[in-house]
Amino acid sequence: MTELAVHPTPIPGLLVIDLPVHGDARGWFKENWQREKMVAAGLPDLAPVQNNISFNQAVGVTRGIHAEPWDKYISVATGRVFGAWVDLREGPSFGVTFWHEIGPDVAIFVPRGVGNAFQTLEAPAAYTYLVTAHWSETAQAQYTFLHLADESAAIPWPIPLEDAELSAKDQNHPRLAEVVPVPPRRTLVIGGNGQLGRALSALWQDRSDVDVVGRDRLDLADPASLEAFDFSPYAVIVNAAATTAVDAAETAEGRREAWAVNVTGVGRLVEAARSQHATLVHVSSDYVFDGTREIHDENEPPSPLGVYGQTKAAGDQLVATLPDHYIVRTSWVIGEGGNFVATMAGLAERGIDPAVVEDQIGRLTFTDDLAAAIDHLLTSRPAAGVYNVTSDGEPASWARIAAEVFALTGHDPARVHPVSTAEYYAGKDGIAPRPAHSTLDLSRIRATGFRPREQFAALREHLRAGTPS
């Protein structure tokens, strides 16, 4: 009996699957789709949403060549067919062909954008296929077609096409020279107006396959905005949007906003990513921890102190339900616009001597480094999960960082007055609790080959540039 096995083909992503078939005098049985075993053998995790059957009564029925906007898993229940595939995706493999006979003991995985066709060799032939998106007339408008008799594809049809049964539509498809290649799926950045969104825009400014949208186009707090947005073009979604007003989240209005964006909106985004089989990159926070541990690794369970931290922890749990995700956990983010470093530099210039907290310890994270880490994860594709990303180096207090800003801008660091958190917030209402220790363990991101900059070296470059990074 054939063992379950997955084989590559000359077309990238097109796979041939050997299926074990158990037979006796009564007939046969096979596990046509068995997620756990097949994913372990090397098949993509399909998550099919529709099962179609094409019943073909006669030998010589020929259908294709159709490239569809979803992945397909093809097999037969009865009969045998000759299958043929042509890569119609934009890129170096455009026009590459492959063919293979399909019986009950063979299945084929066809990725989006690869043209698919078959011809019945033994009838009746029940040709069955799982697909990863629902068919609709709108989706059908996204098909790409190729003529069955295209000379450059040169498919060796066992039954000559002039003797085969073809539809009128399939006889009128274009030749390969006239086919517009299927473009690669795109990358979407949500929260384009924020500090990280602007850093990603700068990093990816030369890429033509990236769309950066602000809250005016996609508002995570607005269900109607999410419902109306078309996620189908995207293979990667980067969620750089969040409500980060830590103290405001402790108010009645702020609690509603934080949960709407950081939890409810993220939940809807997770379902959009799931339906499109997209990779979701989600930015998390050190505020998911209570700060009682001096260093937080990716395996530490959440223990948020305040509402903001609770919403971020809840959003992380939702994202973690996706098979293809990266939760990028960070802290003390510094980017373009208002931030702690800019504030300290401004106070130093204006001659103001600030009181700064000395009992909260962590590391800065510059948005250009955070954007670079996200790009690295999407390029190197390590295992899904949580990755801590901050600057590297010795953890420091806010007070020490403020003193360094003063020194690097030519001012006396002794003008910074270290105080405790309790002293700093004494007499102030509506203050959210802060974790005392925000230092994140960077071992896992380093193991992927990414090397974060040392925080004070990065701070020096940031200030030397004269413009926020």
Tab-separated table of C-alpha atoms in Angstrom:
chain	number	residue	atom	x	y	z
A	1	MET	CA	0.000	0.000	0.000
A	2	THR	CA	1.214	3.520	-0.838
A	3	GLU	CA	2.453	5.568	2.131
A	4	LEU	CA	1.317	9.154	2.639
A	5	ALA	CA	3.927	11.418	1.033
A	6	VAL	CA	4.129	14.958	-0.360
A	7	HIS	CA	6.299	15.682	-3.421
A	8	PRO	CA	7.374	19.016	-4.916
A	9	THR	CA	7.052	19.803	-8.623
A	10	PRO	CA	8.767	22.242	-11.030
A	11	ILE	CA	6.000	24.745	-10.237
A	12	PRO	CA	6.749	26.377	-6.849
A	13	GLY	CA	4.096	25.429	-4.299
A	14	LEU	CA	2.363	22.874	-6.531
A	15	LEU	CA	2.494	19.565	-4.649
A	16	VAL	CA	1.701	15.948	-5.476
A	17	ILE	CA	0.332	13.894	-2.585
A	18	ASP	CA	0.446	10.095	-2.490
A	19	LEU	CA	-2.643	8.841	-0.639
A	20	PRO	CA	-2.883	5.447	1.079
A	21	VAL	CA	-5.905	3.545	-0.266
A	22	HIS	CA	-7.246	0.570	1.696
A	23	GLY	CA	-9.144	-1.917	-0.489
A	24	ASP	CA	-10.821	-5.306	-0.380
A	25	ALA	CA	-13.569	-7.170	-2.218
A	26	ARG	CA	-16.120	-4.560	-1.156
A	27	GLY	CA	-14.226	-1.611	-2.615
A	28	TRP	CA	-11.764	0.859	-1.086
A	29	PHE	CA	-11.383	3.538	1.589
A	30	LYS	CA	-9.018	6.480	1.881
A	31	GLU	CA	-8.521	9.504	4.113
A	32	ASN	CA	-8.847	12.052	1.347
A	33	TRP	CA	-8.033	15.015	3.591
A	34	GLN	CA	-6.543	14.468	7.025
A	35	ARG	CA	-5.251	17.740	8.378
A	36	GLU	CA	-2.924	16.554	11.125
A	37	LYS	CA	-1.137	13.895	9.073
A	38	MET	CA	-0.933	15.918	5.875
A	39	VAL	CA	0.362	19.107	7.477
A	40	ALA	CA	2.997	17.019	9.258
A	41	ALA	CA	3.941	15.528	5.866
A	42	GLY	CA	4.506	18.995	4.379
A	43	LEU	CA	1.155	20.115	2.993
A	44	PRO	CA	0.018	23.691	3.791
A	45	ASP	CA	-2.689	23.974	6.442
A	46	LEU	CA	-5.599	24.461	4.052
A	47	ALA	CA	-8.551	25.378	6.254
A	48	PRO	CA	-10.912	24.723	3.310
A	49	VAL	CA	-14.284	26.458	3.250
A	50	GLN	CA	-15.945	24.803	0.262
A	51	ASN	CA	-15.958	21.331	-1.339
A	52	ASN	CA	-16.825	21.076	-5.038
A	53	ILE	CA	-17.367	18.019	-7.226
A	54	SER	CA	-17.170	18.007	-11.021
A	55	PHE	CA	-18.916	14.878	-12.305
A	56	ASN	CA	-17.782	13.932	-15.814
A	57	GLN	CA	-19.829	11.313	-17.624
A	58	ALA	CA	-17.566	10.610	-20.613
A	59	VAL	CA	-13.930	9.983	-21.445
A	60	GLY	CA	-12.292	13.031	-23.027
A	61	VAL	CA	-14.095	15.760	-21.083
A	62	THR	CA	-11.507	18.551	-20.818
A	63	ARG	CA	-11.761	21.637	-18.606
A	64	GLY	CA	-9.404	24.607	-18.095
A	65	ILE	CA	-6.993	26.259	-18.000
A	66	HIS	CA	-8.188	28.361	-15.029
A	67	ALA	CA	-6.073	30.111	-12.391
A	68	GLU	CA	-8.285	30.974	-9.452
A	69	PRO	CA	-7.899	33.425	-6.527
A	70	TRP	CA	-7.623	30.667	-3.903
A	71	ASP	CA	-5.748	27.451	-3.140
A	72	LYS	CA	-7.199	24.108	-4.257
A	73	TYR	CA	-6.768	20.523	-3.104
A	74	ILE	CA	-7.707	18.163	-5.956
A	75	SER	CA	-8.508	14.458	-5.954
A	76	VAL	CA	-10.881	11.982	-7.602
A	77	ALA	CA	-13.478	9.725	-6.033
A	78	THR	CA	-14.114	7.638	-9.169
A	79	GLY	CA	-12.395	7.335	-12.520
A	80	ARG	CA	-9.027	8.734	-13.558
A	81	VAL	CA	-7.987	12.077	-15.026
A	82	PHE	CA	-4.957	13.642	-16.643
A	83	GLY	CA	-4.172	16.854	-14.760
A	84	ALA	CA	-2.157	19.751	-16.187
A	85	TRP	CA	-0.941	22.945	-14.552
A	86	VAL	CA	0.710	26.137	-15.789
A	87	ASP	CA	2.171	28.770	-13.484
A	88	LEU	CA	0.434	32.035	-14.363
A	89	ARG	CA	1.834	34.005	-11.423
A	90	GLU	CA	4.038	37.006	-11.914
A	91	GLY	CA	7.679	36.041	-11.437
A	92	PRO	CA	10.457	33.832	-12.779
A	93	SER	CA	8.330	30.657	-12.858
A	94	PHE	CA	5.644	32.214	-15.095
A	95	GLY	CA	4.803	29.719	-17.832
A	96	VAL	CA	6.330	26.648	-16.143
A	97	THR	CA	4.173	23.552	-16.756
A	98	PHE	CA	3.582	20.215	-15.057
A	99	TRP	CA	1.224	17.305	-15.654
A	100	HIS	CA	0.336	14.176	-13.717
A	101	GLU	CA	-2.302	11.450	-13.805
A	102	ILE	CA	-4.735	11.493	-10.885
A	103	GLY	CA	-6.472	8.399	-9.541
A	104	PRO	CA	-7.905	7.663	-6.109
A	105	ASP	CA	-4.363	7.303	-4.726
A	106	VAL	CA	-3.169	10.779	-5.785
A	107	ALA	CA	-4.078	14.316	-4.763
A	108	ILE	CA	-2.703	17.654	-5.951
A	109	PHE	CA	-2.306	20.910	-4.043
A	110	VAL	CA	-2.656	23.880	-6.417
A	111	PRO	CA	-1.653	27.297	-5.045
A	112	ARG	CA	-3.464	30.487	-5.958
A	113	GLY	CA	-2.507	31.766	-9.405
A	114	VAL	CA	-1.499	28.426	-10.922
A	115	GLY	CA	-3.636	27.512	-13.931
A	116	ASN	CA	-5.447	24.198	-13.536
A	117	ALA	CA	-6.914	21.830	-16.159
A	118	PHE	CA	-7.867	18.186	-16.494
A	119	GLN	CA	-9.023	15.612	-19.008
A	120	THR	CA	-10.979	12.474	-18.107
A	121	LEU	CA	-9.234	9.199	-18.959
A	122	GLU	CA	-11.660	6.820	-17.260
A	123	ALA	CA	-15.339	7.643	-16.794
A	124	PRO	CA	-17.465	8.385	-14.984
A	125	ALA	CA	-14.927	10.593	-13.198
A	126	ALA	CA	-15.880	12.395	-10.002
A	127	TYR	CA	-13.271	15.146	-9.755
A	128	THR	CA	-13.430	16.713	-6.300
A	129	TYR	CA	-11.650	19.739	-4.876
A	130	LEU	CA	-11.456	21.664	-1.637
A	131	VAL	CA	-10.970	25.421	-1.886
A	132	THR	CA	-9.844	28.010	0.644
A	133	ALA	CA	-12.343	30.743	-0.275
A	134	HIS	CA	-16.008	30.808	-1.247
A	135	TRP	CA	-16.909	31.032	-4.908
A	136	SER	CA	-18.820	34.103	-6.036
A	137	GLU	CA	-19.361	36.002	-9.260
A	138	THR	CA	-17.030	38.683	-7.944
A	139	ALA	CA	-14.354	36.089	-7.274
A	140	GLN	CA	-14.849	34.573	-10.719
A	141	ALA	CA	-14.007	37.955	-12.219
A	142	GLN	CA	-10.522	37.520	-10.696
A	143	TYR	CA	-9.796	34.305	-12.628
A	144	THR	CA	-6.904	34.220	-15.101
A	145	PHE	CA	-7.272	31.950	-18.126
A	146	LEU	CA	-4.984	30.218	-20.624
A	147	HIS	CA	-5.898	28.397	-23.817
A	148	LEU	CA	-5.802	24.605	-23.505
A	149	ALA	CA	-3.854	24.358	-26.775
A	150	ASP	CA	-1.277	27.043	-25.942
A	151	GLU	CA	1.848	26.202	-27.910
A	152	SER	CA	4.343	27.396	-25.303
A	153	ALA	CA	2.702	25.308	-22.554
A	154	ALA	CA	2.688	22.343	-24.972
A	155	ILE	CA	0.584	20.101	-22.746
A	156	PRO	CA	0.572	16.531	-24.155
A	157	TRP	CA	-3.158	15.844	-23.889
A	158	PRO	CA	-3.700	12.049	-24.043
A	159	ILE	CA	-6.834	12.629	-26.103
A	160	PRO	CA	-6.265	15.259	-28.826
A	161	LEU	CA	-8.248	18.401	-28.120
A	162	GLU	CA	-10.040	18.176	-31.464
A	163	ASP	CA	-11.478	14.836	-30.264
A	164	ALA	CA	-12.198	16.010	-26.712
A	165	GLU	CA	-15.318	17.507	-25.141
A	166	LEU	CA	-14.699	21.218	-24.425
A	167	SER	CA	-16.950	24.106	-23.493
A	168	ALA	CA	-17.214	27.027	-25.892
A	169	LYS	CA	-15.775	29.305	-23.212
A	170	ASP	CA	-12.678	27.155	-22.736
A	171	GLN	CA	-11.985	27.274	-26.477
A	172	ASN	CA	-11.681	31.059	-26.416
A	173	HIS	CA	-9.065	31.677	-23.731
A	174	PRO	CA	-5.916	33.691	-24.595
A	175	ARG	CA	-2.463	32.366	-25.437
A	176	LEU	CA	0.326	32.763	-22.878
A	177	ALA	CA	1.773	35.840	-24.621
A	178	GLU	CA	-1.548	37.622	-24.017
A	179	VAL	CA	-1.993	36.576	-20.375
A	180	VAL	CA	-1.551	39.245	-17.715
A	181	PRO	CA	0.377	37.459	-14.936
A	182	VAL	CA	-1.378	37.036	-11.600
A	183	PRO	CA	0.224	39.582	-9.257
A	184	PRO	CA	1.532	38.475	-5.863
A	185	ARG	CA	-0.700	39.112	-2.909
A	186	ARG	CA	-0.024	42.345	-1.104
A	187	THR	CA	0.997	43.547	2.360
A	188	LEU	CA	-1.351	45.760	4.391
A	189	VAL	CA	-0.181	48.053	7.188
A	190	ILE	CA	-2.947	49.248	9.512
A	191	GLY	CA	-2.298	52.313	11.644
A	192	GLY	CA	-0.312	54.147	9.010
A	193	ASN	CA	-0.562	57.495	10.810
A	194	GLY	CA	1.092	56.214	13.990
A	195	GLN	CA	4.772	56.145	14.861
A	196	LEU	CA	5.329	52.536	13.779
A	197	GLY	CA	3.132	52.932	10.703
A	198	ARG	CA	5.292	55.831	9.525
A	199	ALA	CA	8.471	53.831	10.178
A	200	LEU	CA	7.142	50.910	8.125
A	201	SER	CA	6.149	53.324	5.342
A	202	ALA	CA	9.702	54.643	5.269
A	203	LEU	CA	11.256	51.170	5.339
A	204	TRP	CA	9.015	49.826	2.565
A	205	GLN	CA	8.751	53.001	0.486
A	206	ASP	CA	10.314	51.306	-2.560
A	207	ARG	CA	7.932	48.346	-2.472
A	208	SER	CA	4.989	48.494	-4.853
A	209	ASP	CA	3.100	45.702	-3.063
A	210	VAL	CA	2.502	47.500	0.253
A	211	ASP	CA	-0.602	49.486	1.192
A	212	VAL	CA	-0.435	51.662	4.302
A	213	VAL	CA	-3.808	52.827	5.620
A	214	GLY	CA	-4.743	55.174	8.407
A	215	ARG	CA	-7.805	55.277	10.597
A	216	ASP	CA	-9.684	57.243	7.946
A	217	ARG	CA	-9.654	54.127	5.725
A	218	LEU	CA	-9.724	51.338	8.299
A	219	ASP	CA	-10.883	52.007	11.838
A	220	LEU	CA	-10.546	49.023	14.179
A	221	ALA	CA	-13.066	50.607	16.550
A	222	ASP	CA	-15.733	50.720	13.825
A	223	PRO	CA	-17.305	47.355	12.853
A	224	ALA	CA	-18.746	48.893	9.680
A	225	SER	CA	-15.278	50.039	8.588
A	226	LEU	CA	-13.895	46.535	9.023
A	227	GLU	CA	-16.882	44.970	7.293
A	228	ALA	CA	-16.517	47.244	4.278
A	229	PHE	CA	-12.770	46.788	3.853
A	230	ASP	CA	-11.609	44.285	1.209
A	231	PHE	CA	-8.901	42.097	2.737
A	232	SER	CA	-8.767	39.640	-0.188
A	233	PRO	CA	-5.660	41.121	-1.891
A	234	TYR	CA	-3.503	40.672	1.212
A	235	ALA	CA	-1.210	37.825	2.212
A	236	VAL	CA	0.277	39.820	5.104
A	237	ILE	CA	-1.501	42.163	7.521
A	238	VAL	CA	0.586	44.247	9.936
A	239	ASN	CA	-1.468	45.681	12.775
A	240	ALA	CA	0.387	48.809	13.862
A	241	ALA	CA	-2.827	50.355	15.187
A	242	ALA	CA	-3.754	50.445	18.864
A	243	THR	CA	-5.100	52.643	21.582
A	244	THR	CA	-2.031	53.358	23.739
A	245	ALA	CA	-3.397	56.019	26.114
A	246	VAL	CA	-2.507	54.154	29.304
A	247	ASP	CA	-4.072	56.572	31.795
A	248	ALA	CA	-7.112	57.386	29.656
A	249	ALA	CA	-7.899	53.657	29.550
A	250	GLU	CA	-8.767	53.890	33.251
A	251	THR	CA	-11.677	56.266	32.501
A	252	ALA	CA	-15.170	55.208	31.414
A	253	GLU	CA	-14.778	56.530	27.873
A	254	GLY	CA	-11.160	55.378	27.599
A	255	ARG	CA	-12.036	51.835	28.696
A	256	ARG	CA	-14.606	51.550	25.921
A	257	GLU	CA	-12.153	52.889	23.336
A	258	ALA	CA	-9.320	50.620	24.467
A	259	TRP	CA	-11.490	47.502	24.352
A	260	ALA	CA	-13.049	48.495	21.032
A	261	VAL	CA	-9.672	48.908	19.288
A	262	ASN	CA	-7.344	46.557	21.156
A	263	VAL	CA	-9.740	43.630	21.608
A	264	THR	CA	-12.978	43.762	19.603
A	265	GLY	CA	-11.295	45.269	16.549
A	266	VAL	CA	-8.376	42.855	16.809
A	267	GLY	CA	-10.842	39.959	17.004
A	268	ARG	CA	-12.433	41.039	13.732
A	269	LEU	CA	-8.996	41.483	12.206
A	270	VAL	CA	-8.076	37.944	13.257
A	271	GLU	CA	-11.141	36.596	11.474
A	272	ALA	CA	-10.278	38.598	8.348
A	273	ALA	CA	-6.749	37.176	8.390
A	274	ARG	CA	-8.114	33.675	8.967
A	275	SER	CA	-10.540	33.908	6.041
A	276	GLN	CA	-7.791	35.122	3.700
A	277	HIS	CA	-5.110	32.737	5.004
A	278	ALA	CA	-3.002	35.814	5.667
A	279	THR	CA	-0.087	36.207	8.066
A	280	LEU	CA	-1.028	38.618	10.856
A	281	VAL	CA	1.713	40.637	12.553
A	282	HIS	CA	0.419	42.184	15.769
A	283	VAL	CA	2.318	44.593	18.024
A	284	SER	CA	2.042	43.931	21.743
A	285	SER	CA	3.347	45.620	24.883
A	286	ASP	CA	5.293	45.078	28.095
A	287	TYR	CA	2.099	46.228	29.852
A	288	VAL	CA	0.727	42.694	29.554
A	289	PHE	CA	2.977	41.942	32.573
A	290	ASP	CA	2.800	43.200	36.149
A	291	GLY	CA	6.549	43.820	36.208
A	292	THR	CA	7.345	41.627	39.210
A	293	ARG	CA	9.895	39.649	37.172
A	294	GLU	CA	13.035	41.538	36.256
A	295	ILE	CA	13.128	40.049	32.729
A	296	HIS	CA	10.107	38.837	30.766
A	297	ASP	CA	10.432	36.072	28.183
A	298	GLU	CA	7.916	34.975	25.578
A	299	ASN	CA	6.602	32.100	27.713
A	300	GLU	CA	5.595	34.208	30.710
A	301	PRO	CA	1.805	34.192	31.194
A	302	PRO	CA	0.095	37.592	31.105
A	303	SER	CA	-0.491	39.441	34.378
A	304	PRO	CA	-1.652	42.947	33.399
A	305	LEU	CA	-2.090	45.595	36.083
A	306	GLY	CA	-4.422	48.043	34.343
A	307	VAL	CA	-7.073	48.259	31.636
A	308	TYR	CA	-4.636	49.079	28.824
A	309	GLY	CA	-2.507	46.037	29.675
A	310	GLN	CA	-5.621	43.885	29.970
A	311	THR	CA	-6.789	44.873	26.491
A	312	LYS	CA	-3.376	44.184	24.980
A	313	ALA	CA	-3.197	40.782	26.664
A	314	ALA	CA	-6.687	39.914	25.421
A	315	GLY	CA	-5.778	40.960	21.877
A	316	ASP	CA	-2.660	38.790	22.016
A	317	GLN	CA	-4.747	35.764	22.979
A	318	LEU	CA	-7.006	36.302	19.973
A	319	VAL	CA	-4.092	36.652	17.552
A	320	ALA	CA	-2.501	33.477	18.937
A	321	THR	CA	-5.468	31.448	17.622
A	322	LEU	CA	-4.214	31.984	14.064
A	323	PRO	CA	-1.876	29.330	12.656
A	324	ASP	CA	0.195	31.993	10.876
A	325	HIS	CA	0.960	34.942	13.163
A	326	TYR	CA	3.717	36.971	14.786
A	327	ILE	CA	3.081	38.812	18.039
A	328	VAL	CA	5.846	41.393	18.307
A	329	ARG	CA	6.081	42.426	21.956
A	330	THR	CA	7.890	45.661	22.649
A	331	SER	CA	8.278	48.464	25.193
A	332	TRP	CA	9.053	52.172	25.596
A	333	VAL	CA	8.583	52.982	21.914
A	334	ILE	CA	10.297	56.044	20.440
A	335	GLY	CA	9.441	57.197	16.943
A	336	GLU	CA	8.337	60.160	14.897
A	337	GLY	CA	6.180	62.601	16.850
A	338	GLY	CA	5.680	63.172	20.547
A	339	ASN	CA	7.579	60.781	22.801
A	340	PHE	CA	9.674	60.688	25.962
A	341	VAL	CA	12.997	61.453	24.239
A	342	ALA	CA	11.584	64.425	22.352
A	343	THR	CA	10.001	65.717	25.549
A	344	MET	CA	13.268	65.481	27.502
A	345	ALA	CA	15.231	67.144	24.706
A	346	GLY	CA	12.696	69.952	24.646
A	347	LEU	CA	12.855	70.456	28.413
A	348	ALA	CA	16.639	70.529	28.321
A	349	GLU	CA	16.595	73.177	25.597
A	350	ARG	CA	14.078	75.325	27.473
A	351	GLY	CA	16.050	75.188	30.711
A	352	ILE	CA	13.502	73.122	32.614
A	353	ASP	CA	14.852	70.615	35.151
A	354	PRO	CA	12.494	67.605	35.161
A	355	ALA	CA	11.664	65.091	37.852
A	356	VAL	CA	11.815	61.637	36.247
A	357	VAL	CA	10.911	58.216	37.593
A	358	GLU	CA	13.886	56.074	38.659
A	359	ASP	CA	12.159	52.853	39.787
A	360	GLN	CA	10.741	51.759	36.415
A	361	ILE	CA	13.382	49.762	34.546
A	362	GLY	CA	13.446	48.711	30.905
A	363	ARG	CA	14.817	49.413	27.430
A	364	LEU	CA	13.843	51.851	24.706
A	365	THR	CA	12.591	50.636	21.329
A	366	PHE	CA	13.084	52.817	18.268
A	367	THR	CA	10.439	52.438	15.590
A	368	ASP	CA	12.946	52.010	12.768
A	369	ASP	CA	14.371	48.996	14.635
A	370	LEU	CA	10.881	47.676	15.329
A	371	ALA	CA	9.981	48.028	11.648
A	372	ALA	CA	13.225	46.274	10.672
A	373	ALA	CA	12.431	43.395	13.042
A	374	ILE	CA	8.973	42.988	11.494
A	375	ASP	CA	10.521	42.965	8.029
A	376	HIS	CA	13.044	40.373	9.224
A	377	LEU	CA	10.338	38.077	10.594
A	378	LEU	CA	8.346	38.273	7.366
A	379	THR	CA	11.459	37.607	5.288
A	380	SER	CA	13.061	34.831	7.347
A	381	ARG	CA	9.749	33.247	8.414
A	382	PRO	CA	10.679	31.597	11.737
A	383	ALA	CA	8.038	29.662	13.660
A	384	ALA	CA	4.837	31.513	14.458
A	385	GLY	CA	4.428	32.979	17.932
A	386	VAL	CA	5.627	35.765	20.190
A	387	TYR	CA	8.915	37.597	19.604
A	388	ASN	CA	10.205	40.227	21.998
A	389	VAL	CA	11.717	43.222	20.205
A	390	THR	CA	13.365	46.163	21.973
A	391	SER	CA	16.790	47.758	21.903
A	392	ASP	CA	19.551	45.686	23.449
A	393	GLY	CA	21.990	46.502	26.214
A	394	GLU	CA	21.840	47.198	29.933
A	395	PRO	CA	18.315	47.967	31.206
A	396	ALA	CA	17.932	51.498	32.535
A	397	SER	CA	15.446	53.688	34.360
A	398	TRP	CA	13.516	56.519	32.806
A	399	ALA	CA	15.633	58.864	34.908
A	400	ARG	CA	18.882	57.483	33.521
A	401	ILE	CA	17.585	57.729	29.960
A	402	ALA	CA	16.515	61.336	30.583
A	403	ALA	CA	19.991	62.151	31.926
A	404	GLU	CA	21.519	60.597	28.816
A	405	VAL	CA	19.285	62.743	26.589
A	406	PHE	CA	20.441	65.849	28.475
A	407	ALA	CA	24.088	64.842	28.101
A	408	LEU	CA	23.807	63.986	24.411
A	409	THR	CA	22.140	67.337	23.661
A	410	GLY	CA	24.887	69.261	25.454
A	411	HIS	CA	23.159	69.869	28.779
A	412	ASP	CA	24.045	68.961	32.344
A	413	PRO	CA	22.565	65.522	33.158
A	414	ALA	CA	22.511	66.487	36.840
A	415	ARG	CA	19.536	68.706	36.009
A	416	VAL	CA	17.413	65.519	35.894
A	417	HIS	CA	15.957	64.776	39.347
A	418	PRO	CA	15.283	61.055	39.938
A	419	VAL	CA	12.100	60.347	41.926
A	420	SER	CA	10.040	57.273	42.768
A	421	THR	CA	6.859	56.430	40.878
A	422	ALA	CA	4.864	57.142	44.044
A	423	GLU	CA	6.472	60.582	44.381
A	424	TYR	CA	6.007	61.435	40.711
A	425	TYR	CA	2.283	60.692	40.697
A	426	ALA	CA	1.489	61.897	44.208
A	427	GLY	CA	-1.766	63.863	44.237
A	428	LYS	CA	-2.659	62.940	40.660
A	429	ASP	CA	-5.915	61.128	39.878
A	430	GLY	CA	-6.641	58.613	37.098
A	431	ILE	CA	-3.109	57.253	36.855
A	432	ALA	CA	-2.811	53.699	35.563
A	433	PRO	CA	-0.454	51.300	37.357
A	434	ARG	CA	2.891	50.809	35.620
A	435	PRO	CA	5.049	47.660	35.626
A	436	ALA	CA	8.226	48.265	37.615
A	437	HIS	CA	10.255	46.003	35.317
A	438	SER	CA	9.683	46.207	31.555
A	439	THR	CA	12.850	44.515	30.320
A	440	LEU	CA	12.097	41.884	27.660
A	441	ASP	CA	14.293	38.859	26.974
A	442	LEU	CA	15.672	39.154	23.418
A	443	SER	CA	17.045	35.621	23.071
A	444	ARG	CA	14.355	34.406	20.697
A	445	ILE	CA	14.589	37.260	18.169
A	446	ARG	CA	18.398	37.038	18.289
A	447	ALA	CA	18.154	33.316	17.468
A	448	THR	CA	16.429	34.209	14.174
A	449	GLY	CA	19.462	36.269	13.132
A	450	PHE	CA	18.138	39.709	14.066
A	451	ARG	CA	20.467	41.869	16.167
A	452	PRO	CA	18.803	44.788	17.981
A	453	ARG	CA	20.917	47.895	18.494
A	454	GLU	CA	22.216	48.826	21.943
A	455	GLN	CA	19.752	51.350	23.341
A	456	PHE	CA	22.144	54.190	24.153
A	457	ALA	CA	23.947	53.855	20.833
A	458	ALA	CA	20.547	53.957	19.116
A	459	LEU	CA	19.572	56.966	21.231
A	460	ARG	CA	22.756	58.756	20.187
A	461	GLU	CA	22.008	58.128	16.494
A	462	HIS	CA	18.402	59.194	16.990
A	463	LEU	CA	19.402	62.524	18.486
A	464	ARG	CA	22.266	63.077	16.064
A	465	ALA	CA	19.870	62.704	13.158
A	466	GLY	CA	17.943	65.693	14.432
A	467	THR	CA	14.657	64.165	13.289
A	468	PRO	CA	12.774	61.326	14.980
A	469	SER	CA	13.396	57.870	13.542
